[in-house]
Structure formats: structure tokens, C-alpha cells
PDB file of C-alpha atoms in Angstrom:
ATOM      1  CA  MET A   1      96.644 122.359  72.721  1.00 65.00           C
ATOM      2  CA  GLU A   2      98.413 119.057  72.057  1.00 75.00           C
ATOM      3  CA  VAL A   3      96.415 115.907  72.678  1.00 77.00           C
ATOM      4  CA  THR A   4      98.868 114.527  75.252  1.00 80.00           C
ATOM      5  CA  VAL A   5      98.802 117.811  77.179  1.00 77.00           C
ATOM      6  CA  LEU A   6      95.004 117.785  77.132  1.00 74.00           C
ATOM      7  CA  GLN A   7      94.929 114.147  78.266  1.00 76.00           C
ATOM      8  CA  ASN A   8      97.249 114.852  81.188  1.00 77.00           C
ATOM      9  CA  LEU A   9      95.141 117.848  82.130  1.00 75.00           C
ATOM     10  CA  PHE A  10      91.996 115.705  82.003  1.00 76.00           C
ATOM     11  CA  TYR A  11      93.643 113.041  84.163  1.00 72.00           C
ATOM     12  CA  ARG A  12      94.641 115.535  86.859  1.00 74.00           C
ATOM     13  CA  ALA A  13      91.218 117.162  86.795  1.00 76.00           C
ATOM     14  CA  VAL A  14      89.234 113.926  87.045  1.00 73.00           C
ATOM     15  CA  CYS A  15      91.493 111.593  89.045  1.00 68.00           C
ATOM     16  CA  GLU A  16      93.418 114.016  91.238  1.00 65.00           C
ATOM     17  CA  ARG A  17      90.701 116.700  91.466  1.00 72.00           C
ATOM     18  CA  ASP A  18      93.355 119.328  90.997  1.00 73.00           C
ATOM     19  CA  PRO A  19      91.563 122.732  91.125  1.00 80.00           C
ATOM     20  CA  ALA A  20      94.018 124.411  88.750  1.00 83.00           C
ATOM     21  CA  SER A  21      93.617 121.615  86.212  1.00 78.00           C
ATOM     22  CA  ILE A  22      89.834 121.732  86.509  1.00 78.00           C
ATOM     23  CA  GLU A  23      89.881 125.481  85.890  1.00 78.00           C
ATOM     24  CA  GLU A  24      92.224 125.178  82.899  1.00 80.00           C
ATOM     25  CA  LEU A  25      90.382 122.215  81.396  1.00 78.00           C
ATOM     26  CA  SER A  26      87.057 124.027  81.714  1.00 79.00           C
ATOM     27  CA  LYS A  27      88.281 126.495  79.095  1.00 77.00           C
ATOM     28  CA  HIS A  28      88.415 123.676  76.545  1.00 74.00           C
ATOM     29  CA  ILE A  29      85.088 122.012  77.353  1.00 74.00           C
ATOM     30  CA  LYS A  30      81.803 122.775  75.644  1.00 73.00           C
ATOM     31  CA  PRO A  31      79.402 122.628  78.588  1.00 69.00           C
ATOM     32  CA  ALA A  32      76.298 120.467  78.486  1.00 72.00           C
ATOM     33  CA  ARG A  33      72.941 122.040  78.920  1.00 73.00           C
ATOM     34  CA  ASP A  34      72.294 123.080  82.536  1.00 76.00           C
ATOM     35  CA  LEU A  35      75.813 121.960  83.617  1.00 77.00           C
ATOM     36  CA  THR A  36      78.993 123.943  84.049  1.00 78.00           C
ATOM     37  CA  PRO A  37      82.227 122.360  82.788  1.00 75.00           C
ATOM     38  CA  ALA A  38      83.222 121.633  86.401  1.00 76.00           C
ATOM     39  CA  GLU A  39      79.855 119.959  87.069  1.00 76.00           C
ATOM     40  CA  GLY A  40      80.237 117.897  83.893  1.00 78.00           C
ATOM     41  CA  LEU A  41      83.646 116.699  85.072  1.00 76.00           C
ATOM     42  CA  GLY A  42      82.058 115.829  88.399  1.00 78.00           C
ATOM     43  CA  VAL A  43      79.482 113.617  86.675  1.00 81.00           C
ATOM     44  CA  TYR A  44      82.215 111.901  84.669  1.00 72.00           C
ATOM     45  CA  ARG A  45      84.284 111.412  87.830  1.00 78.00           C
ATOM     46  CA  GLY A  46      81.280 109.890  89.566  1.00 83.00           C
ATOM     47  CA  ASN A  47      80.845 107.372  86.743  1.00 85.00           C
ATOM     48  CA  VAL A  48      84.536 106.448  86.851  1.00 85.00           C
ATOM     49  CA  VAL A  49      84.518 105.991  90.623  1.00 88.00           C
ATOM     50  CA  GLY A  50      81.274 104.023  90.446  1.00 91.00           C
ATOM     51  CA  ASN A  51      82.620 101.611  87.821  1.00 92.00           C
ATOM     52  CA  LEU A  52      85.916 101.100  89.666  1.00 94.00           C
ATOM     53  CA  THR A  53      84.088 100.584  92.956  1.00 95.00           C
ATOM     54  CA  SER A  54      81.899  97.933  91.337  1.00 96.00           C
ATOM     55  CA  ALA A  55      85.014  96.227  89.988  1.00 96.00           C
ATOM     56  CA  LEU A  56      86.586  96.203  93.464  1.00 97.00           C
ATOM     57  CA  MET A  57      83.416  94.829  95.041  1.00 97.00           C
ATOM     58  CA  SER A  58      83.401  92.058  92.447  1.00 96.00           C
ATOM     59  CA  THR A  59      87.033  91.138  93.158  1.00 97.00           C
ATOM     60  CA  TYR A  60      86.793  91.536  96.946  1.00 98.00           C
ATOM     61  CA  PRO A  61      83.273  90.341  97.897  1.00 97.00           C
ATOM     62  CA  VAL A  62      84.338  88.853 101.258  1.00 97.00           C
ATOM     63  CA  CYS A  63      86.101  92.052 102.310  1.00 98.00           C
ATOM     64  CA  CYS A  64      82.991  93.986 101.340  1.00 97.00           C
ATOM     65  CA  GLN A  65      80.857  91.646 103.437  1.00 96.00           C
ATOM     66  CA  LEU A  66      83.209  91.884 106.425  1.00 97.00           C
ATOM     67  CA  VAL A  67      83.183  95.698 106.611  1.00 97.00           C
ATOM     68  CA  GLY A  68      79.759  96.413 105.120  1.00 97.00           C
ATOM     69  CA  GLU A  69      78.915  97.931 101.754  1.00 97.00           C
ATOM     70  CA  LYS A  70      78.942 101.580 102.878  1.00 97.00           C
ATOM     71  CA  PHE A  71      82.331 101.268 104.565  1.00 97.00           C
ATOM     72  CA  PHE A  72      83.724  99.454 101.537  1.00 98.00           C
ATOM     73  CA  GLU A  73      82.448 102.141  99.171  1.00 96.00           C
ATOM     74  CA  ALA A  74      84.100 104.860 101.275  1.00 96.00           C
ATOM     75  CA  THR A  75      87.323 102.839 101.400  1.00 97.00           C
ATOM     76  CA  ALA A  76      87.178 102.277  97.647  1.00 96.00           C
ATOM     77  CA  ALA A  77      86.827 106.020  97.040  1.00 92.00           C
ATOM     78  CA  LYS A  78      90.004 106.659  99.040  1.00 93.00           C
ATOM     79  CA  PHE A  79      91.796 103.859  97.227  1.00 95.00           C
ATOM     80  CA  ILE A  80      90.706 105.012  93.771  1.00 92.00           C
ATOM     81  CA  SER A  81      91.922 108.552  94.433  1.00 86.00           C
ATOM     82  CA  LYS A  82      95.363 107.136  95.200  1.00 88.00           C
ATOM     83  CA  PHE A  83      95.443 104.319  92.637  1.00 91.00           C
ATOM     84  CA  PRO A  84      93.606 105.261  89.431  1.00 86.00           C
ATOM     85  CA  CYS A  85      93.013 102.544  86.853  1.00 86.00           C
ATOM     86  CA  SER A  86      95.808 102.217  84.276  1.00 83.00           C
ATOM     87  CA  SER A  87      94.494  99.224  82.289  1.00 87.00           C
ATOM     88  CA  PRO A  88      91.607  98.949  79.820  1.00 87.00           C
ATOM     89  CA  ASP A  89      90.709  95.669  81.546  1.00 90.00           C
ATOM     90  CA  LEU A  90      88.925  96.231  84.862  1.00 91.00           C
ATOM     91  CA  GLY A  91      89.986  92.715  85.841  1.00 91.00           C
ATOM     92  CA  ASP A  92      93.508  94.075  86.267  1.00 93.00           C
ATOM     93  CA  TYR A  93      92.404  96.696  88.776  1.00 95.00           C
ATOM     94  CA  GLY A  94      92.810  96.475  92.538  1.00 96.00           C
ATOM     95  CA  GLU A  95      96.107  94.642  93.100  1.00 96.00           C
ATOM     96  CA  GLN A  96      97.318  97.278  95.584  1.00 97.00           C
ATOM     97  CA  LEU A  97      94.224  97.098  97.812  1.00 98.00           C
ATOM     98  CA  PRO A  98      95.652  94.562 100.331  1.00 98.00           C
ATOM     99  CA  ASP A  99      98.697  96.768 101.018  1.00 97.00           C
ATOM    100  CA  PHE A 100      96.458  99.837 101.089  1.00 98.00           C
ATOM    101  CA  LEU A 101      94.262  98.223 103.741  1.00 98.00           C
ATOM    102  CA  ALA A 102      97.317  97.401 105.857  1.00 97.00           C
ATOM    103  CA  ASP A 103      97.940 101.140 106.289  1.00 96.00           C
ATOM    104  CA  PHE A 104      94.282 102.234 106.298  1.00 97.00           C
ATOM    105  CA  GLU A 105      93.630 103.528 109.812  1.00 96.00           C
ATOM    106  CA  PRO A 106      89.808 103.117 109.753  1.00 96.00           C
ATOM    107  CA  ALA A 107      90.325  99.368 109.241  1.00 96.00           C
ATOM    108  CA  ALA A 108      92.996  98.986 111.935  1.00 96.00           C
ATOM    109  CA  ASP A 109      90.607  97.015 114.180  1.00 96.00           C
ATOM    110  CA  LEU A 110      90.495  94.263 111.537  1.00 97.00           C
ATOM    111  CA  PRO A 111      94.160  93.205 111.346  1.00 96.00           C
ATOM    112  CA  TYR A 112      93.302  90.125 109.260  1.00 97.00           C
ATOM    113  CA  LEU A 113      91.542  92.171 106.555  1.00 98.00           C
ATOM    114  CA  PRO A 114      94.643  92.831 104.375  1.00 98.00           C
ATOM    115  CA  ASP A 115      95.439  89.107 104.219  1.00 98.00           C
ATOM    116  CA  VAL A 116      91.825  88.211 103.422  1.00 98.00           C
ATOM    117  CA  ALA A 117      92.033  90.768 100.614  1.00 98.00           C
ATOM    118  CA  ARG A 118      95.301  89.216  99.455  1.00 98.00           C
ATOM    119  CA  LEU A 119      93.627  85.797  99.308  1.00 98.00           C
ATOM    120  CA  GLU A 120      90.743  87.258  97.311  1.00 98.00           C
ATOM    121  CA  TRP A 121      93.076  89.000  94.871  1.00 98.00           C
ATOM    122  CA  PHE A 122      95.029  85.827  94.153  1.00 97.00           C
ATOM    123  CA  TRP A 123      91.794  83.830  93.894  1.00 97.00           C
ATOM    124  CA  HIS A 124      90.663  86.314  91.240  1.00 96.00           C
ATOM    125  CA  ARG A 125      93.963  86.122  89.327  1.00 95.00           C
ATOM    126  CA  VAL A 126      94.221  82.348  89.493  1.00 95.00           C
ATOM    127  CA  PHE A 127      90.593  81.915  88.401  1.00 93.00           C
ATOM    128  CA  THR A 128      91.017  84.180  85.364  1.00 90.00           C
ATOM    129  CA  GLY A 129      94.575  83.102  84.543  1.00 87.00           C
ATOM    130  CA  GLU A 130      96.018  80.877  81.866  1.00 80.00           C
ATOM    131  CA  ASP A 131      94.979  77.229  81.814  1.00 78.00           C
ATOM    132  CA  THR A 132      97.610  74.671  82.828  1.00 73.00           C
ATOM    133  CA  THR A 133      98.018  71.560  80.735  1.00 75.00           C
ATOM    134  CA  GLY A 134      98.320  68.201  82.460  1.00 82.00           C
ATOM    135  CA  LEU A 135     101.699  66.692  83.250  1.00 91.00           C
ATOM    136  CA  ASP A 136     103.155  64.636  80.388  1.00 93.00           C
ATOM    137  CA  LEU A 137     103.604  61.388  82.294  1.00 93.00           C
ATOM    138  CA  GLN A 138     104.741  59.497  79.213  1.00 94.00           C
ATOM    139  CA  GLY A 139     107.417  62.066  78.497  1.00 94.00           C
ATOM    140  CA  LEU A 140     108.538  61.981  82.129  1.00 93.00           C
ATOM    141  CA  ALA A 141     108.805  58.204  82.041  1.00 93.00           C
ATOM    142  CA  GLU A 142     111.074  58.437  78.993  1.00 94.00           C
ATOM    143  CA  VAL A 143     113.685  60.589  80.781  1.00 94.00           C
ATOM    144  CA  PRO A 144     116.764  58.346  81.213  1.00 93.00           C
ATOM    145  CA  GLU A 145     117.840  57.615  84.782  1.00 91.00           C
ATOM    146  CA  GLU A 146     121.158  59.439  84.383  1.00 92.00           C
ATOM    147  CA  LYS A 147     119.160  62.644  83.669  1.00 94.00           C
ATOM    148  CA  TRP A 148     116.854  62.452  86.699  1.00 93.00           C
ATOM    149  CA  GLY A 149     119.041  64.798  88.711  1.00 94.00           C
ATOM    150  CA  ASP A 150     118.725  67.419  85.949  1.00 95.00           C
ATOM    151  CA  LEU A 151     114.931  67.412  86.018  1.00 95.00           C
ATOM    152  CA  THR A 152     113.183  70.630  86.956  1.00 95.00           C
ATOM    153  CA  PHE A 153     109.575  70.280  88.100  1.00 96.00           C
ATOM    154  CA  TYR A 154     107.085  73.150  87.884  1.00 94.00           C
ATOM    155  CA  LEU A 155     104.040  74.018  89.940  1.00 95.00           C
ATOM    156  CA  PRO A 156     100.863  74.960  88.040  1.00 92.00           C
ATOM    157  CA  LYS A 157     101.208  78.343  86.343  1.00 88.00           C
ATOM    158  CA  ASN A 158      98.038  79.462  88.075  1.00 88.00           C
ATOM    159  CA  SER A 159      99.113  78.818  91.635  1.00 94.00           C
ATOM    160  CA  VAL A 160     100.249  80.856  94.610  1.00 96.00           C
ATOM    161  CA  MET A 161     101.724  80.134  98.027  1.00 97.00           C
ATOM    162  CA  LEU A 162     100.230  82.382 100.668  1.00 97.00           C
ATOM    163  CA  GLU A 163     100.989  82.691 104.379  1.00 97.00           C
ATOM    164  CA  SER A 164      99.096  84.555 107.095  1.00 97.00           C
ATOM    165  CA  PRO A 165      99.209  84.727 110.896  1.00 97.00           C
ATOM    166  CA  TYR A 166      95.398  84.535 110.796  1.00 97.00           C
ATOM    167  CA  PRO A 167      93.013  81.736 109.711  1.00 97.00           C
ATOM    168  CA  ILE A 168      92.063  83.633 106.560  1.00 97.00           C
ATOM    169  CA  HIS A 169      90.937  80.469 104.774  1.00 97.00           C
ATOM    170  CA  ARG A 170      88.230  80.000 107.424  1.00 96.00           C
ATOM    171  CA  ILE A 171      87.217  83.673 107.294  1.00 97.00           C
ATOM    172  CA  TRP A 172      86.932  83.361 103.520  1.00 97.00           C
ATOM    173  CA  GLU A 173      85.071  80.055 103.746  1.00 96.00           C
ATOM    174  CA  VAL A 174      82.332  81.092 106.191  1.00 96.00           C
ATOM    175  CA  ASN A 175      81.589  84.190 104.132  1.00 96.00           C
ATOM    176  CA  GLN A 176      80.732  82.261 100.973  1.00 94.00           C
ATOM    177  CA  ALA A 177      77.093  82.446  99.917  1.00 89.00           C
ATOM    178  CA  ASP A 178      76.674  78.666  99.857  1.00 91.00           C
ATOM    179  CA  TYR A 179      78.429  77.992 103.175  1.00 92.00           C
ATOM    180  CA  GLN A 180      76.476  75.949 105.718  1.00 91.00           C
ATOM    181  CA  GLY A 181      77.771  75.346 109.219  1.00 89.00           C
ATOM    182  CA  ASP A 182      79.249  77.179 112.162  1.00 89.00           C
ATOM    183  CA  ARG A 183      80.165  80.688 111.046  1.00 90.00           C
ATOM    184  CA  ARG A 184      82.224  81.490 114.112  1.00 91.00           C
ATOM    185  CA  VAL A 185      85.956  81.898 113.465  1.00 94.00           C
ATOM    186  CA  SER A 186      88.474  82.310 116.263  1.00 94.00           C
ATOM    187  CA  LEU A 187      91.654  84.197 115.463  1.00 93.00           C
ATOM    188  CA  ASP A 188      93.273  81.898 118.024  1.00 91.00           C
ATOM    189  CA  GLU A 189      93.193  79.194 115.368  1.00 91.00           C
ATOM    190  CA  GLY A 190      96.486  80.758 114.379  1.00 90.00           C
ATOM    191  CA  ALA A 191      98.644  80.955 111.294  1.00 95.00           C
ATOM    192  CA  VAL A 192      97.959  79.220 108.009  1.00 97.00           C
ATOM    193  CA  LYS A 193      99.923  78.247 104.915  1.00 98.00           C
ATOM    194  CA  ILE A 194      97.836  78.056 101.745  1.00 98.00           C
ATOM    195  CA  PHE A 195      98.507  76.599  98.326  1.00 98.00           C
ATOM    196  CA  LEU A 196      95.946  78.224  96.032  1.00 97.00           C
ATOM    197  CA  TRP A 197      95.597  76.783  92.549  1.00 96.00           C
ATOM    198  CA  ARG A 198      93.201  75.821  89.798  1.00 92.00           C
ATOM    199  CA  LYS A 199      92.669  72.344  88.379  1.00 87.00           C
ATOM    200  CA  GLY A 200      90.666  72.768  85.194  1.00 85.00           C
ATOM    201  CA  TYR A 201      87.654  74.805  86.299  1.00 85.00           C
ATOM    202  CA  ASP A 202      88.010  73.708  89.919  1.00 90.00           C
ATOM    203  CA  MET A 203      89.531  76.264  92.293  1.00 94.00           C
ATOM    204  CA  ARG A 204      91.437  74.749  95.215  1.00 95.00           C
ATOM    205  CA  ILE A 205      92.562  76.031  98.600  1.00 96.00           C
ATOM    206  CA  ASP A 206      94.903  73.372  99.988  1.00 97.00           C
ATOM    207  CA  LEU A 207      96.625  73.477 103.386  1.00 97.00           C
ATOM    208  CA  PRO A 208      99.998  71.749 102.999  1.00 97.00           C
ATOM    209  CA  SER A 209     101.751  70.062 105.895  1.00 96.00           C
ATOM    210  CA  LYS A 210     105.208  71.243 106.934  1.00 96.00           C
ATOM    211  CA  PRO A 211     107.137  68.828 104.656  1.00 96.00           C
ATOM    212  CA  GLU A 212     104.722  69.490 101.802  1.00 97.00           C
ATOM    213  CA  TRP A 213     105.252  73.236 102.189  1.00 97.00           C
ATOM    214  CA  GLU A 214     109.034  72.876 102.202  1.00 97.00           C
ATOM    215  CA  LEU A 215     108.909  70.831  99.029  1.00 97.00           C
ATOM    216  CA  LEU A 216     106.512  73.288  97.377  1.00 97.00           C
ATOM    217  CA  GLU A 217     108.950  76.087  98.200  1.00 96.00           C
ATOM    218  CA  ALA A 218     111.786  74.140  96.609  1.00 96.00           C
ATOM    219  CA  PHE A 219     109.788  73.453  93.443  1.00 96.00           C
ATOM    220  CA  GLU A 220     108.690  77.090  93.293  1.00 95.00           C
ATOM    221  CA  LYS A 221     112.343  78.147  93.038  1.00 94.00           C
ATOM    222  CA  ASN A 222     112.719  75.908  89.958  1.00 92.00           C
ATOM    223  CA  ASP A 223     115.734  74.163  91.464  1.00 92.00           C
ATOM    224  CA  ARG A 224     117.097  71.023  89.829  1.00 94.00           C
ATOM    225  CA  PHE A 225     115.731  67.808  91.324  1.00 95.00           C
ATOM    226  CA  GLU A 226     119.172  66.720  92.523  1.00 95.00           C
ATOM    227  CA  ALA A 227     119.655  70.015  94.372  1.00 95.00           C
ATOM    228  CA  ILE A 228     116.195  69.705  95.962  1.00 96.00           C
ATOM    229  CA  CYS A 229     116.917  66.178  97.208  1.00 95.00           C
ATOM    230  CA  GLU A 230     120.264  67.284  98.647  1.00 95.00           C
ATOM    231  CA  GLY A 231     118.818  70.433 100.238  1.00 95.00           C
ATOM    232  CA  LEU A 232     115.931  68.603 101.932  1.00 96.00           C
ATOM    233  CA  ALA A 233     117.842  65.456 102.892  1.00 94.00           C
ATOM    234  CA  GLY A 234     117.010  64.476 106.446  1.00 91.00           C
ATOM    235  CA  THR A 235     113.897  66.676 106.646  1.00 94.00           C
ATOM    236  CA  VAL A 236     111.680  65.737 103.673  1.00 96.00           C
ATOM    237  CA  ASP A 237     111.442  62.358 101.934  1.00 95.00           C
ATOM    238  CA  VAL A 238     111.323  63.838  98.430  1.00 95.00           C
ATOM    239  CA  SER A 239     111.114  60.490  96.641  1.00 92.00           C
ATOM    240  CA  SER A 240     107.966  59.607  98.615  1.00 94.00           C
ATOM    241  CA  TRP A 241     106.275  62.990  98.233  1.00 96.00           C
ATOM    242  CA  LEU A 242     106.943  63.496  94.509  1.00 96.00           C
ATOM    243  CA  PRO A 243     104.382  60.900  93.275  1.00 95.00           C
ATOM    244  CA  VAL A 244     101.842  62.343  95.734  1.00 96.00           C
ATOM    245  CA  PHE A 245     102.368  65.818  94.267  1.00 97.00           C
ATOM    246  CA  VAL A 246     102.031  64.438  90.746  1.00 95.00           C
ATOM    247  CA  GLN A 247      98.797  62.603  91.619  1.00 94.00           C
ATOM    248  CA  ARG A 248      97.270  65.705  93.206  1.00 94.00           C
ATOM    249  CA  GLY A 249      98.157  67.895  90.246  1.00 93.00           C
ATOM    250  CA  TRP A 250     100.632  70.041  92.159  1.00 95.00           C
ATOM    251  CA  ILE A 251     103.259  69.248  89.512  1.00 95.00           C
ATOM    252  CA  ALA A 252     102.120  70.541  86.137  1.00 93.00           C
ATOM    253  CA  ASP A 253     105.224  70.363  83.959  1.00 93.00           C
ATOM    254  CA  PHE A 254     108.903  69.461  83.850  1.00 94.00           C
ATOM    255  CA  SER A 255     112.029  70.041  81.839  1.00 94.00           C
ATOM    256  CA  VAL A 256     115.424  68.416  81.682  1.00 92.00           C
ATOM    257  CA  GLY A 257     117.752  71.244  82.564  1.00 74.00           C
ATOM    258  CA  TYR A 258     116.652  74.742  83.546  1.00 55.00           C
ATOM    259  CA  SER A 259     114.035  76.491  81.376  1.00 50.00           C
ATOM    260  CA  ALA A 260     113.414  80.128  82.289  1.00 46.00           C
ATOM    261  CA  SER A 261     110.231  80.211  80.214  1.00 45.00           C
ATOM    262  CA  LYS A 262     108.568  77.881  82.683  1.00 49.00           C
ATOM    263  CA  LYS A 263     108.841  80.347  85.547  1.00 45.00           C
ATOM    264  CA  SER A 264     105.858  82.465  84.531  1.00 43.00           C
ATOM    265  CA  LYS A 265     103.165  82.072  87.192  1.00 52.00           C
ATOM    266  CA  VAL A 266     100.981  84.014  89.576  1.00 58.00           C
ATOM    267  CA  LYS A 267     103.216  85.926  91.989  1.00 52.00           C
ATOM    268  CA  SER A 268     103.572  84.287  95.384  1.00 51.00           C
ATOM    269  CA  GLN A 269     102.992  86.242  98.575  1.00 55.00           C
ATOM    270  CA  ARG A 270     104.990  85.492 101.690  1.00 51.00           C
TER     271      ARG A 270
END
């Protein structure tokens, strides 16, 4: 039997628990002592599920705390059966969990759970993502005035703009191990807009105001500075907000003219 055929058979037997594949694969397995081939596959499957569940619990600790460990383990088993791992790096696993939770009937009484999971996923990706170098202020100062309109400013590569109808930042906050204070969160606190990013080793959850959010959206599209000023004229004082963004670290790079290579960043979620 060809290796690729055997690998596909193994995948279906272990990940999909396909009875026909298990039966066929058993013909090619030398059984361990006191275990049938099917039982051996079961042990292997248990190890795979256990490792993937541990990876999910590590990435989504707040979700696990909100629903309880047993519920999370059962949810993870359902998720793993539908979304097997396709990367050798367990840090890449689990991106689909927020969408999975949105359609997971047993968690329907926790409508905020998918967005909390989305926040945790992006936290994980931003934390482990590529470092962002500081803005070259000297280089920016050397751009001639006639080229200012052609400037393109870039948000930190490891950043994401996240919206939710629920106060997910508060739910996340009160479920941190070192949190001290009132742990009650009212869903009536309403919607939230979050700018999640990393400054060096410091993870940040910032809550932009309406004009700040509009300007962040414009920068995220990598529009030319002239186009941004024209598009937000009358609603956002771009010239006043730009130095504030630079001081905070929300602007990490720039180019004169469009540079597609600068667009690589953590995917935003609307």
C-alpha cells in the first residue's frame, strides 16, 4: 500500500472514526500486546484529543473558566472531531473555535462566549506574533512637505480591531488570575470597540473613542494620508489626532506612496 493511501486511511480512522477505515487499517497494524488494532488506535486517538484539548485550554483559559473544565473538555472533543489539527505547531490550532461556539447549541445561553473566545484567540496571536519596530521619527521628519499627502501610515503589525455587542473586555478582565475588585459584569454595559496590540512585551487592550476608531479604521485600510484627511473632514481632526497616535505607539511605520508589503498584520474582526 502506498504511503499516502495509508496516511489518508490513518487520518480517517483516527480523526473521523470511520468504521470502514478502522477495519481496513487494522489489517496493516501489528497489534501491541493485550490490545487489538482498534484498541491501539483508540489509545492513539485519546492522546491526540488530549493534547489538542490542552492546547485549546491554554489558548482559551477564560472560556474554559466561564463554562467549567468538564464542559470545555466535552466542547473541545466535538470541535476536534470537526476541525483536526493541520499544523505541526499547536500554537496555530483553534482559530475556528469562536465561530464553532456561535453555532454550538449547548452554549446558546452564553451569547457573549464566541466574542470572548475571539478576543482570546487574537490575544494569543498578537502575543506570539512578530515584533514591531518603533516608528522612525527622524525619517518621518525628513519627508518633504509636498510629499505629506502621499504618506501611508501603518498600525502595528501585531494589532487587531475587534467589536462586540457585549462588554467582553470586562468579562475577560475579571476572569484573570490576578484581578482584584468587583467581579460582577452586567451585559447592559453594552457594546465595545477594542484595539488590541502589543508594545514590546506589554499587551494592551485599548478602548478607542468614536473619532479614534474612525481614524484607526482609515489607517487600517492603508489609505494615503491626503485621502484620509479628505474622507474624515468635518468629523475627525486628523492633524490633532495623528501626534497622539504616534505618541501612544498606534502608528508603527510609514511609507511615501503605497507599499503592499506593509499590510501584513493580524486579521481584524468586525
